Amino acid sequence: MGATTADRTPVRRLTVLYDADCSLCAFLRDWLMRQPQLVPLELVPAASERARQRFPTLDHRATLDDITVVGDAGQVYRGPAAWIVTLWALREHRPLAHRLSTPAGAPFAKGAALAAAKWRGSQWGQGQRPQWGGQVYGQADGWSYDPGQGWTYTAPGCGDGACATP
């Protein structure tokens, strides 16, 4: 079987559609932007007016459910393939992308995509948007970070061990 035109078209730029209301997605967006890129990445909020104008034929509701990456020649990657092509665009992670794209690596890529989806799903009710507003929690919410011990949580008002219960 010969390669199709899309198989032979070089990817010169990728657009990553991410859920702007998801704190994990926002964290990954920021992380991606800090990475040295071999292929430029543009990050666009999924289902936004900008995304709808750029990609009118996409199912924009589906782009909120699963990471979607669009190549400059119209290639569309979803789920594990989207994670792999995004890693492939990063200088330091291209070797990992090549390993994940093999039959032996594919289960790991699928597992990572499913774990992210499961985490996101656990943060929302069935068919709902995130209940916490996609914001980062901080000290006022009871979270603190110590470099030696990591993140710890003390519910507000529980510092003395006596917590009010609803």
C-alpha positions in Angstrom: 0.0 0.0 0.0 1.4 3.4 -1.0 1.5 6.5 1.2 -1.2 9.0 0.7 -0.5 12.6 0.0 -1.3 13.5 3.7 1.3 10.8 4.7 4.0 12.6 2.7 3.1 16.1 3.6 5.6 17.6 6.0 4.2 19.1 9.2 5.5 22.6 9.7 3.2 23.9 12.3 0.7 22.3 14.8 -2.4 23.8 16.5 -3.2 22.3 19.8 -6.8 22.8 20.9 -7.1 22.6 24.7 -9.9 23.1 27.2 -9.3 26.5 28.7 -11.6 25.7 31.6 -9.6 22.7 32.7 -6.7 23.4 35.2 -4.8 20.3 34.0 -5.1 21.6 30.4 -4.0 25.1 31.3 -1.0 23.6 33.2 0.0 21.6 30.1 -0.5 24.6 27.8 1.9 26.6 30.0 4.4 23.7 30.1 4.2 23.2 26.3 4.9 26.9 25.7 8.1 26.7 27.9 9.5 23.7 25.9 12.0 24.2 23.0 10.0 23.3 19.9 11.2 21.7 16.7 7.8 22.3 15.1 6.0 25.5 16.2 2.9 24.9 18.4 0.0 27.3 18.5 -2.3 26.7 21.5 -5.9 27.7 20.9 -8.8 27.3 23.3 -11.0 24.5 22.1 -14.5 25.4 20.9 -13.6 29.1 21.0 -14.7 31.5 18.3 -11.1 31.5 17.1 -11.0 27.7 16.8 -14.4 27.7 15.1 -13.2 30.2 12.5 -9.9 28.4 11.9 -11.4 24.9 11.7 -15.0 25.2 10.7 -15.4 21.5 9.8 -14.2 20.1 13.2 -16.7 18.8 15.7 -15.9 21.5 18.3 -17.8 19.8 21.1 -15.6 16.7 20.7 -12.5 19.0 21.0 -13.5 19.7 24.5 -13.7 16.0 25.4 -10.4 14.9 24.0 -7.1 16.7 23.0 -7.2 17.6 19.3 -4.2 18.7 17.3 -4.5 20.0 13.8 -1.5 20.1 11.4 -0.9 22.9 8.9 -1.9 20.7 6.0 -5.2 19.7 7.6 -4.1 16.6 9.5 -6.2 16.0 12.6 -4.9 14.0 15.5 -7.1 13.0 18.5 -6.4 11.2 21.8 -3.1 9.3 22.1 -2.1 10.3 18.5 -2.5 14.0 19.5 -0.3 13.5 22.6 2.3 11.8 20.5 2.4 14.4 17.7 2.6 17.1 20.4 5.6 15.5 22.0 7.1 14.9 18.6 7.1 18.7 18.1 9.2 19.2 21.2 13.0 19.0 20.9 13.6 17.2 24.2 10.7 14.8 23.8 10.8 13.7 20.2 12.7 10.5 21.0 9.9 9.6 23.5 7.3 10.4 20.8 9.0 7.9 18.5 9.0 5.2 21.2 5.3 5.9 22.0 4.4 5.6 18.3 5.6 2.0 18.1 3.4 -1.1 18.8 5.3 -1.6 22.1 4.8 2.1 23.1 1.2 2.6 22.0 -0.3 1.1 25.2 1.7 3.7 27.2 0.5 6.6 25.1 -3.1 5.3 25.3 -2.8 4.9 29.1 -1.5 8.4 29.5 -4.4 9.8 27.5 -6.9 7.7 29.4 -5.4 8.7 32.7 -5.7 12.4 31.8 -9.3 11.9 30.6 -10.2 10.0 33.8 -8.7 12.8 36.0 -10.6 15.5 34.0 -13.8 13.4 34.2 -13.4 13.0 38.0 -13.4 16.8 38.4 -16.7 17.2 36.6 -20.2 15.9 36.9 -21.5 13.8 34.0 -21.7 16.1 31.0 -20.9 19.2 33.0 -18.1 21.7 32.8 -15.5 21.8 35.6 -17.2 22.8 38.9 -14.1 24.5 40.3 -13.9 27.0 37.4 -10.5 25.7 36.1 -8.7 27.9 38.6 -5.4 27.2 40.4 -5.9 26.5 44.1 -3.7 28.5 46.5 -2.9 29.1 50.1 -6.3 30.8 50.7 -7.9 27.5 49.7 -5.9 25.5 52.3 -3.0 24.4 50.0 0.7 25.1 50.8 3.9 23.9 49.2 7.1 22.9 50.9 10.0 21.9 48.6 11.0 19.1 51.0 7.6 17.7 51.6 5.6 18.7 48.5 1.9 19.9 48.6 -0.2 19.7 51.7 -3.8 20.6 52.4 -5.3 21.9 55.6 -8.9 22.8 55.2 -9.6 26.4 56.1 -10.5 26.6 59.8 -8.9 23.3 60.6 -5.5 24.5 61.7 -6.2 23.6 65.4 -7.6 20.2 64.5 -11.2 21.3 65.1 -12.9 21.5 61.7 -16.4 22.7 61.2 -18.6 20.2 59.4 -21.6 21.2 57.3 
